[in-house]
mmCIF file of C-alpha atoms in Angstrom:
data_model
loop_
_atom_site.group_PDB
_atom_site.id
_atom_site.type_symbol
_atom_site.label_atom_id
_atom_site.label_comp_id
_atom_site.label_asym_id
_atom_site.label_seq_id
_atom_site.Cartn_x
_atom_site.Cartn_y
_atom_site.Cartn_z
ATOM 1 C CA MET A 1333 106.727 136.123 45.824
ATOM 2 C CA THR A 1334 103.474 136.812 44.030
ATOM 3 C CA ASN A 1335 103.089 139.774 41.653
ATOM 4 C CA SER A 1336 100.408 141.239 43.983
ATOM 5 C CA VAL A 1337 102.988 141.865 46.731
ATOM 6 C CA LYS A 1338 104.973 145.046 46.193
ATOM 7 C CA LYS A 1339 108.645 144.973 47.185
ATOM 8 C CA GLY A 1340 109.874 147.063 50.083
ATOM 9 C CA ILE A 1341 109.680 147.618 53.831
ATOM 10 C CA LEU A 1342 106.259 146.954 55.334
ATOM 11 C CA PRO A 1343 104.532 149.961 56.938
ATOM 12 C CA GLU A 1344 102.555 149.940 60.149
ATOM 13 C CA GLN A 1345 99.205 148.881 58.677
ATOM 14 C CA ALA A 1346 100.786 145.884 56.966
ATOM 15 C CA ILE A 1347 102.551 144.828 60.183
ATOM 16 C CA LYS A 1348 99.232 145.044 62.027
ATOM 17 C CA GLY A 1349 97.802 142.815 59.313
ATOM 18 C CA LEU A 1350 100.509 140.241 60.041
ATOM 19 C CA ILE A 1351 99.486 140.266 63.691
ATOM 20 C CA ASP A 1352 95.815 139.830 62.798
ATOM 21 C CA ASP A 1353 96.696 136.936 60.474
ATOM 22 C CA GLY A 1354 98.777 135.122 63.073
ATOM 23 C CA VAL A 1355 102.069 135.622 61.250
ATOM 24 C CA ILE A 1356 103.286 137.421 64.393
ATOM 25 C CA THR A 1357 102.220 135.917 67.693
ATOM 26 C CA GLN A 1358 102.958 136.626 71.335
ATOM 27 C CA SER A 1359 103.383 134.303 74.312
ATOM 28 C CA PHE A 1360 103.531 135.131 78.013
ATOM 29 C CA GLY A 1361 105.083 133.186 80.839
ATOM 30 C CA ALA A 1362 103.613 132.671 84.260
ATOM 31 C CA GLY A 1363 103.431 135.854 86.304
ATOM 32 C CA GLY A 1364 104.952 139.125 85.255
ATOM 33 C CA GLU A 1365 103.235 141.616 83.010
ATOM 34 C CA GLU A 1366 100.613 139.738 81.037
ATOM 35 C CA GLY A 1367 98.921 140.808 77.831
ATOM 36 C CA LEU A 1368 101.122 143.802 76.963
ATOM 37 C CA PRO A 1369 99.934 144.698 73.443
ATOM 38 C CA PRO A 1370 102.307 144.835 70.433
ATOM 39 C CA LEU A 1371 103.853 148.240 69.824
ATOM 40 C CA VAL A 1372 103.991 148.985 66.092
ATOM 41 C CA GLN A 1373 106.011 151.910 64.798
ATOM 42 C CA PRO A 1374 105.462 153.526 61.347
ATOM 43 C CA ALA A 1375 107.688 150.877 59.731
ATOM 44 C CA SER A 1376 108.826 148.468 62.491
ATOM 45 C CA LEU A 1377 107.683 146.364 65.446
ATOM 46 C CA ASP A 1378 109.115 146.704 68.944
ATOM 47 C CA LEU A 1379 109.934 143.290 70.428
ATOM 48 C CA GLN A 1380 109.323 142.441 74.071
ATOM 49 C CA LEU A 1381 111.623 140.657 76.493
ATOM 50 C CA GLY A 1382 110.339 137.402 78.000
ATOM 51 C CA ASN A 1383 110.490 136.247 81.614
ATOM 52 C CA ILE A 1384 113.880 134.506 81.704
ATOM 53 C CA ALA A 1385 117.433 135.639 80.980
ATOM 54 C CA TYR A 1386 120.188 133.070 80.463
ATOM 55 C CA ARG A 1387 123.678 134.194 81.555
ATOM 56 C CA MET A 1388 125.934 132.908 78.790
ATOM 57 C CA ARG A 1389 129.611 132.043 78.790
ATOM 58 C CA ALA A 1390 129.908 133.477 75.286
ATOM 59 C CA SER A 1391 127.891 134.785 72.364
ATOM 60 C CA TYR A 1392 127.077 132.240 69.658
ATOM 61 C CA LEU A 1393 125.045 131.369 66.627
ATOM 62 C CA PRO A 1394 123.182 128.035 66.609
ATOM 63 C CA GLY A 1395 123.993 127.282 62.965
ATOM 64 C CA GLU A 1396 121.907 125.889 60.154
ATOM 65 C CA GLY A 1397 119.351 123.297 61.286
ATOM 66 C CA GLU A 1398 120.039 123.810 64.964
ATOM 67 C CA ALA A 1399 117.550 125.190 67.508
ATOM 68 C CA ILE A 1400 118.616 127.622 70.201
ATOM 69 C CA GLU A 1401 116.728 125.746 72.913
ATOM 70 C CA GLU A 1402 118.699 122.598 72.059
ATOM 71 C CA THR A 1403 122.136 124.310 71.862
ATOM 72 C CA ARG A 1404 121.874 126.948 74.594
ATOM 73 C CA ASP A 1405 122.716 124.789 77.627
ATOM 74 C CA ALA A 1406 126.261 124.065 76.484
ATOM 75 C CA LEU A 1407 127.092 127.731 77.009
ATOM 76 C CA CYS A 1408 124.617 128.734 79.719
ATOM 77 C CA LEU A 1409 126.041 129.435 83.169
ATOM 78 C CA HIS A 1410 122.744 129.986 84.947
ATOM 79 C CA SER A 1411 119.227 131.340 84.361
ATOM 80 C CA ILE A 1412 117.611 134.449 85.908
ATOM 81 C CA ASP A 1413 113.917 134.878 86.635
ATOM 82 C CA MET A 1414 113.027 138.386 85.436
ATOM 83 C CA THR A 1415 109.395 138.351 86.624
ATOM 84 C CA ASN A 1416 110.002 140.930 89.333
ATOM 85 C CA GLY A 1417 112.850 142.654 87.509
ATOM 86 C CA ALA A 1418 116.485 141.702 87.114
ATOM 87 C CA VAL A 1419 119.791 143.556 86.825
ATOM 88 C CA LEU A 1420 121.897 142.794 83.782
ATOM 89 C CA GLU A 1421 125.514 143.511 84.611
ATOM 90 C CA THR A 1422 128.149 145.112 82.416
ATOM 91 C CA GLY A 1423 130.695 142.795 80.862
ATOM 92 C CA CYS A 1424 128.194 139.906 80.744
ATOM 93 C CA VAL A 1425 126.301 138.251 77.868
ATOM 94 C CA TYR A 1426 122.655 137.319 78.330
ATOM 95 C CA LEU A 1427 120.341 135.395 76.006
ATOM 96 C CA ILE A 1428 116.668 136.279 76.506
ATOM 97 C CA PRO A 1429 113.703 134.660 74.744
ATOM 98 C CA LEU A 1430 111.409 137.265 73.186
ATOM 99 C CA ARG A 1431 107.642 137.187 73.567
ATOM 100 C CA GLU A 1432 107.152 137.328 69.791
ATOM 101 C CA ALA A 1433 107.325 134.318 67.444
ATOM 102 C CA LEU A 1434 107.019 134.338 63.640
ATOM 103 C CA ALA A 1435 105.418 132.243 60.948
ATOM 104 C CA LEU A 1436 106.644 134.147 57.907
ATOM 105 C CA PRO A 1437 105.364 133.395 54.411
ATOM 106 C CA GLU A 1438 107.979 132.573 51.790
ATOM 107 C CA HIS A 1439 108.080 136.101 50.328
ATOM 108 C CA LEU A 1440 108.764 137.805 53.670
ATOM 109 C CA SER A 1441 112.001 138.253 55.647
ATOM 110 C CA ALA A 1442 112.887 140.424 58.638
ATOM 111 C CA ALA A 1443 115.811 142.404 59.986
ATOM 112 C CA ALA A 1444 116.433 143.585 63.514
ATOM 113 C CA ASN A 1445 118.178 146.523 65.083
ATOM 114 C CA PRO A 1446 118.552 148.043 68.579
ATOM 115 C CA LYS A 1447 116.065 150.737 69.474
ATOM 116 C CA SER A 1448 117.482 154.253 69.647
ATOM 117 C CA SER A 1449 117.389 154.362 73.435
ATOM 118 C CA THR A 1450 119.179 150.982 73.636
ATOM 119 C CA GLY A 1451 122.119 152.207 71.565
ATOM 120 C CA ARG A 1452 122.381 155.411 73.518
ATOM 121 C CA LEU A 1453 122.755 153.404 76.728
ATOM 122 C CA ASP A 1454 125.635 151.447 75.159
ATOM 123 C CA VAL A 1455 123.663 148.202 75.457
ATOM 124 C CA PHE A 1456 124.812 145.837 72.705
ATOM 125 C CA THR A 1457 121.954 143.713 71.360
ATOM 126 C CA ARG A 1458 121.511 141.169 68.570
ATOM 127 C CA VAL A 1459 118.404 139.208 67.615
ATOM 128 C CA ILE A 1460 118.838 135.502 66.914
ATOM 129 C CA CYS A 1461 116.475 132.867 65.518
ATOM 130 C CA ASP A 1462 116.677 129.067 65.263
ATOM 131 C CA GLY A 1463 119.070 127.900 62.565
ATOM 132 C CA ALA A 1464 120.694 131.333 62.385
ATOM 133 C CA THR A 1465 124.033 131.802 60.633
ATOM 134 C CA ARG A 1466 123.772 135.578 60.952
ATOM 135 C CA PHE A 1467 122.729 137.947 63.726
ATOM 136 C CA ASP A 1468 119.794 140.330 63.296
ATOM 137 C CA ALA A 1469 118.485 138.523 60.182
ATOM 138 C CA VAL A 1470 115.353 136.366 59.963
ATOM 139 C CA PRO A 1471 115.199 134.493 56.669
ATOM 140 C CA ARG A 1472 112.231 134.256 54.369
ATOM 141 C CA GLY A 1473 109.623 131.733 55.450
ATOM 142 C CA TYR A 1474 110.998 131.391 58.970
ATOM 143 C CA HIS A 1475 108.689 129.680 61.512
ATOM 144 C CA GLY A 1476 109.790 129.739 65.093
ATOM 145 C CA PRO A 1477 110.789 131.703 68.232
ATOM 146 C CA LEU A 1478 113.003 134.778 68.515
ATOM 147 C CA TYR A 1479 115.731 135.555 71.050
ATOM 148 C CA VAL A 1480 117.878 138.581 71.821
ATOM 149 C CA GLU A 1481 121.438 138.634 73.003
ATOM 150 C CA VAL A 1482 122.015 141.497 75.466
ATOM 151 C CA ALA A 1483 125.395 142.753 76.629
ATOM 152 C CA PRO A 1484 125.461 146.012 78.645
ATOM 153 C CA ARG A 1485 128.804 147.735 77.990
ATOM 154 C CA THR A 1486 128.793 150.844 80.268
ATOM 155 C CA PHE A 1487 125.779 150.883 82.589
ATOM 156 C CA PRO A 1488 124.093 147.973 84.380
ATOM 157 C CA ILE A 1489 120.429 147.989 83.462
ATOM 158 C CA LEU A 1490 117.270 146.940 85.328
ATOM 159 C CA VAL A 1491 114.914 145.036 82.978
ATOM 160 C CA ARG A 1492 111.480 143.465 83.290
ATOM 161 C CA PRO A 1493 109.340 141.227 81.103
ATOM 162 C CA GLY A 1494 107.801 143.297 78.321
ATOM 163 C CA ASP A 1495 110.659 145.772 78.084
ATOM 164 C CA ARG A 1496 111.573 146.662 74.531
ATOM 165 C CA LEU A 1497 115.258 146.816 73.548
ATOM 166 C CA VAL A 1498 115.080 145.888 69.849
ATOM 167 C CA GLN A 1499 112.800 146.330 66.856
ATOM 168 C CA LEU A 1500 112.024 144.259 63.805
ATOM 169 C CA ARG A 1501 111.507 145.443 60.258
ATOM 170 C CA PHE A 1502 109.764 143.268 57.637
ATOM 171 C CA ARG A 1503 110.713 143.237 53.968
ATOM 172 C CA THR A 1504 109.327 141.752 50.791
ATOM 173 C CA GLY A 1505 111.932 141.008 48.139
ATOM 174 C CA GLU A 1506 115.603 141.834 48.332
ATOM 175 C CA PRO A 1507 116.847 145.120 49.781
ATOM 176 C CA GLU A 1508 116.651 147.951 47.266
ATOM 177 C CA VAL A 1509 118.884 150.990 47.899
ATOM 178 C CA LEU A 1510 117.207 154.146 46.643
ATOM 179 C CA ASP A 1511 119.743 156.637 47.893
ATOM 180 C CA THR A 1512 122.440 157.231 50.479
ATOM 181 C CA GLN A 1513 123.341 160.280 52.562
ATOM 182 C CA THR A 1514 126.768 160.794 54.142
ATOM 183 C CA VAL A 1515 126.771 161.647 57.827
ATOM 184 C CA SER A 1516 129.584 163.636 59.366
ATOM 185 C CA ILE A 1517 130.409 164.657 62.954
ATOM 186 C CA ASP A 1518 129.451 168.063 64.373
ATOM 187 C CA LEU A 1519 132.188 169.242 66.750
ATOM 188 C CA LYS A 1520 131.233 172.922 66.718
ATOM 189 C CA GLY A 1521 127.964 172.453 68.601
ATOM 190 C CA VAL A 1522 124.363 172.104 67.490
ATOM 191 C CA ASP A 1523 123.136 174.561 70.164
ATOM 192 C CA GLN A 1524 124.365 177.448 72.306
ATOM 193 C CA THR A 1525 125.705 175.415 75.235
ATOM 194 C CA GLY A 1526 129.049 174.696 73.638
ATOM 195 C CA ILE A 1527 128.614 170.994 74.392
ATOM 196 C CA VAL A 1528 129.464 168.895 71.346
ATOM 197 C CA GLY A 1529 129.153 165.452 72.915
ATOM 198 C CA TRP A 1530 128.909 163.343 76.015
ATOM 199 C CA ARG A 1531 131.327 160.730 77.378
ATOM 200 C CA ALA A 1532 129.937 158.011 79.577
ATOM 201 C CA ARG A 1533 131.221 157.875 83.141
ATOM 202 C CA ARG A 1534 132.474 154.454 84.104
ATOM 203 C CA HIS A 1535 131.221 152.790 87.272
ATOM 204 C CA SER A 1536 128.041 154.874 87.263
ATOM 205 C CA GLY A 1537 124.812 153.727 88.843
ATOM 206 C CA LEU A 1538 122.036 151.473 87.597
ATOM 207 C CA VAL A 1539 119.737 152.548 84.764
ATOM 208 C CA ASP A 1540 116.129 151.495 85.225
ATOM 209 C CA LEU A 1541 114.680 151.122 81.722
ATOM 210 C CA ARG A 1542 111.186 152.174 82.920
ATOM 211 C CA ASP A 1543 112.342 155.252 84.783
ATOM 212 C CA ILE A 1544 111.989 157.813 81.978
ATOM 213 C CA ALA A 1545 113.825 161.091 82.696
ATOM 214 C CA GLY A 1546 114.535 159.725 86.177
ATOM 215 C CA HIS A 1547 118.320 159.710 86.058
ATOM 216 C CA ASN A 1548 120.503 162.784 86.506
ATOM 217 C CA ALA A 1549 122.509 162.987 83.299
ATOM 218 C CA ARG A 1550 125.607 164.470 84.984
ATOM 219 C CA ASP A 1551 125.840 161.412 87.248
ATOM 220 C CA TYR A 1552 126.251 159.219 84.183
ATOM 221 C CA TRP A 1553 127.747 161.480 81.519
ATOM 222 C CA GLU A 1554 130.572 163.991 81.208
ATOM 223 C CA PRO A 1555 129.865 166.907 78.806
ATOM 224 C CA LEU A 1556 132.489 167.565 76.148
ATOM 225 C CA THR A 1557 133.540 170.705 74.342
ATOM 226 C CA ALA A 1558 135.843 171.107 71.336
ATOM 227 C CA PRO A 1559 136.905 174.743 70.972
ATOM 228 C CA ASP A 1560 139.170 173.890 68.053
ATOM 229 C CA GLY A 1561 136.671 171.529 66.364
ATOM 230 C CA GLN A 1562 138.665 168.448 67.363
ATOM 231 C CA LEU A 1563 138.069 165.632 69.846
ATOM 232 C CA VAL A 1564 140.368 162.819 70.886
ATOM 233 C CA LEU A 1565 138.534 159.549 71.372
ATOM 234 C CA ASP A 1566 140.036 157.442 74.147
ATOM 235 C CA PRO A 1567 140.227 153.650 73.687
ATOM 236 C CA GLU A 1568 137.187 151.768 75.016
ATOM 237 C CA GLU A 1569 135.347 154.946 76.044
ATOM 238 C CA PHE A 1570 131.756 155.502 74.894
ATOM 239 C CA TYR A 1571 130.547 158.789 73.363
ATOM 240 C CA ILE A 1572 127.279 160.331 72.229
ATOM 241 C CA LEU A 1573 127.796 162.721 69.296
ATOM 242 C CA ALA A 1574 125.571 164.325 66.718
ATOM 243 C CA SER A 1575 125.672 164.689 62.935
ATOM 244 C CA GLN A 1576 126.450 167.970 61.251
ATOM 245 C CA GLU A 1577 123.714 167.380 58.682
ATOM 246 C CA ALA A 1578 120.007 167.532 59.241
ATOM 247 C CA VAL A 1579 118.273 164.228 58.410
ATOM 248 C CA SER A 1580 114.787 163.727 56.962
ATOM 249 C CA ILE A 1581 113.134 160.510 55.837
ATOM 250 C CA PRO A 1582 110.440 160.757 53.111
ATOM 251 C CA GLN A 1583 106.936 159.469 53.743
ATOM 252 C CA ASP A 1584 107.364 156.505 51.387
ATOM 253 C CA GLN A 1585 110.835 155.456 52.533
ATOM 254 C CA ALA A 1586 112.729 154.154 55.523
ATOM 255 C CA ALA A 1587 116.425 154.314 56.321
ATOM 256 C CA GLU A 1588 119.160 152.642 58.315
ATOM 257 C CA MET A 1589 122.547 153.905 59.453
ATOM 258 C CA ALA A 1590 125.574 152.039 58.133
ATOM 259 C CA PRO A 1591 129.341 152.577 58.463
ATOM 260 C CA ILE A 1592 131.044 154.227 55.537
ATOM 261 C CA ALA A 1593 134.052 151.986 55.887
ATOM 262 C CA PRO A 1594 135.523 150.152 58.865
ATOM 263 C CA GLU A 1595 139.025 151.280 58.070
ATOM 264 C CA ILE A 1596 138.393 155.012 58.399
ATOM 265 C CA GLY A 1597 139.658 155.263 61.939
ATOM 266 C CA GLU A 1598 140.266 153.840 65.394
ATOM 267 C CA PHE A 1599 136.686 153.942 66.545
ATOM 268 C CA ARG A 1600 133.534 151.942 66.180
ATOM 269 C CA ALA A 1601 130.005 153.303 65.972
ATOM 270 C CA HIS A 1602 126.961 151.443 67.262
ATOM 271 C CA TYR A 1603 124.415 152.843 64.857
ATOM 272 C CA ALA A 1604 121.266 151.950 66.702
ATOM 273 C CA GLY A 1605 117.761 151.881 65.433
ATOM 274 C CA PHE A 1606 115.972 152.335 62.158
ATOM 275 C CA PHE A 1607 114.880 155.702 60.834
ATOM 276 C CA ASP A 1608 111.120 155.526 60.286
ATOM 277 C CA PRO A 1609 109.248 157.444 57.567
ATOM 278 C CA GLY A 1610 108.657 161.011 58.716
ATOM 279 C CA PHE A 1611 111.747 161.382 60.923
ATOM 280 C CA GLY A 1612 112.997 164.906 60.401
ATOM 281 C CA LEU A 1613 110.136 165.968 58.120
ATOM 282 C CA ASP A 1614 108.776 169.469 58.707
ATOM 283 C CA GLU A 1615 105.182 168.262 58.395
ATOM 284 C CA ALA A 1616 105.785 165.739 61.223
ATOM 285 C CA GLY A 1617 107.400 168.320 63.537
ATOM 286 C CA GLY A 1618 110.945 167.192 62.752
ATOM 287 C CA GLN A 1619 112.566 170.427 61.512
ATOM 288 C CA GLY A 1620 116.364 170.251 61.816
ATOM 289 C CA SER A 1621 116.539 166.751 63.235
ATOM 290 C CA ARG A 1622 120.081 165.391 63.499
ATOM 291 C CA ALA A 1623 121.319 161.842 63.600
ATOM 292 C CA VAL A 1624 122.718 160.913 67.003
ATOM 293 C CA LEU A 1625 125.801 158.690 66.821
ATOM 294 C CA GLU A 1626 126.955 156.195 69.457
ATOM 295 C CA VAL A 1627 130.714 155.971 69.144
ATOM 296 C CA ARG A 1628 133.303 153.826 70.964
ATOM 297 C CA GLY A 1629 137.039 154.429 70.729
ATOM 298 C CA ARG A 1630 139.238 151.371 70.257
ATOM 299 C CA ASP A 1631 142.883 150.264 70.161
ATOM 300 C CA VAL A 1632 144.588 153.687 70.353
ATOM 301 C CA PRO A 1633 143.573 157.332 70.913
ATOM 302 C CA PHE A 1634 142.061 158.769 67.735
ATOM 303 C CA LEU A 1635 141.650 162.420 66.685
ATOM 304 C CA LEU A 1636 138.197 163.166 65.303
ATOM 305 C CA ARG A 1637 137.766 166.436 63.378
ATOM 306 C CA HIS A 1638 134.618 168.512 62.785
ATOM 307 C CA GLY A 1639 132.972 167.489 59.550
ATOM 308 C CA GLN A 1640 134.688 164.090 59.372
ATOM 309 C CA SER A 1641 132.474 161.549 57.612
ATOM 310 C CA VAL A 1642 131.765 158.534 59.783
ATOM 311 C CA ALA A 1643 128.567 156.888 58.481
ATOM 312 C CA LYS A 1644 125.870 156.921 55.833
ATOM 313 C CA LEU A 1645 122.108 156.654 55.719
ATOM 314 C CA VAL A 1646 120.832 153.955 53.371
ATOM 315 C CA PHE A 1647 117.298 154.636 52.091
ATOM 316 C CA GLU A 1648 114.861 151.885 51.074
ATOM 317 C CA PRO A 1649 111.323 152.076 49.679
ATOM 318 C CA LEU A 1650 108.226 151.107 51.644
ATOM 319 C CA SER A 1651 105.819 148.705 50.047
ATOM 320 C CA GLU A 1652 103.167 151.388 50.622
ATOM 321 C CA LYS A 1653 102.863 154.700 52.477
ATOM 322 C CA PRO A 1654 102.300 154.337 56.235
ATOM 323 C CA VAL A 1655 99.111 155.503 57.877
ATOM 324 C CA ARG A 1656 101.212 157.388 60.437
ATOM 325 C CA LEU A 1657 104.535 159.240 60.304
ATOM 326 C CA TYR A 1658 107.265 159.142 62.916
ATOM 327 C CA GLY A 1659 106.714 161.855 65.487
ATOM 328 C CA GLY A 1660 103.168 162.455 64.414
ATOM 329 C CA ASP A 1661 101.879 161.567 67.863
ATOM 330 C CA GLY A 1662 105.001 162.748 69.701
ATOM 331 C CA SER A 1663 108.496 161.318 70.098
ATOM 332 C CA HIS A 1664 111.467 161.937 72.358
ATOM 333 C CA TYR A 1665 113.819 161.976 69.364
ATOM 334 C CA GLN A 1666 111.899 163.931 66.734
ATOM 335 C CA SER A 1667 113.499 167.337 66.058
ATOM 336 C CA GLN A 1668 116.531 166.255 68.092
ATOM 337 C CA GLY A 1669 119.969 167.783 68.220
ATOM 338 C CA LEU A 1670 122.553 166.251 70.488
ATOM 339 C CA ARG A 1671 120.337 164.175 72.772
ATOM 340 C CA LEU A 1672 120.940 161.491 75.348
ATOM 341 C CA SER A 1673 118.494 158.632 75.797
ATOM 342 C CA LYS A 1674 115.078 159.411 77.272
ATOM 343 C CA HIS A 1675 116.155 157.954 80.617
ATOM 344 C CA PHE A 1676 118.308 161.011 81.480
ATOM 345 C CA ALA A 1677 117.334 164.530 82.575
ATOM 346 C CA LEU A 1678 119.684 167.442 82.444
#
């Protein structure tokens, strides 16, 4: 890395520069939705699904020196043309080529994460590149295509080419942790409804990813109360809960949710999405924003108490301040309390 490149997460204007310079390119298959422009967030890039989904027998990593296109067929059961839309079923693993490809310089790497709405739908995703030995990690200097593994856990989803389930963050240098913030569970209620969380209803209907606010929340979710500040998580059930603490991300930083420790209890959290600069800031309309947590019980019933620590926010510097803050032009999740994904209406 040259001395002229400052370490940190790249902001929106730098990502747009990568697009202009051909470091990030897009390709479109025959038919479908052509020419959908890149969607750049204040410190990340939304990635678009391509036209084909491969139904896989199992998840896998190609391994060092191996291309996905050359190793995929050994585990592929069949392919699905998504041009006119396709339903991805629960309990299945799909591998989908993304429309974006990368030609990263040697000083630049990338990391992926599900978008917030993806995690709140309990859709498990992981980005993979050729030669990958790790999920959601694109090494420095990588040249090649990108793929996403998609596994709906609770709701079948209707997807189309161009839909965005994951996002990519670009980084110069090694990760630098500036600060951390512990996140604990609010089981006393962040509003006056008395609802402290939502539990997904099994065997619910289809979720159309493009039908915003078009699904009745009560058909898909059961509201939860906790009069004594306690909640028992049932094994393999999926919950939406909120943090007790307000969260705000400074203008020159970005953050990511991480588990405090995997051994703290019999549950697993799918901490989806990055926190862009400006999330929760008063000047960006984010007063009192909470972190929403996607939680799955496992193994045995587990008692969760109000105020119990379950995760932490890890803050990193940006290489420069972004030209736009999260929520500055409106966002479904800015100033949120306990909130389901944007697909549901109460």
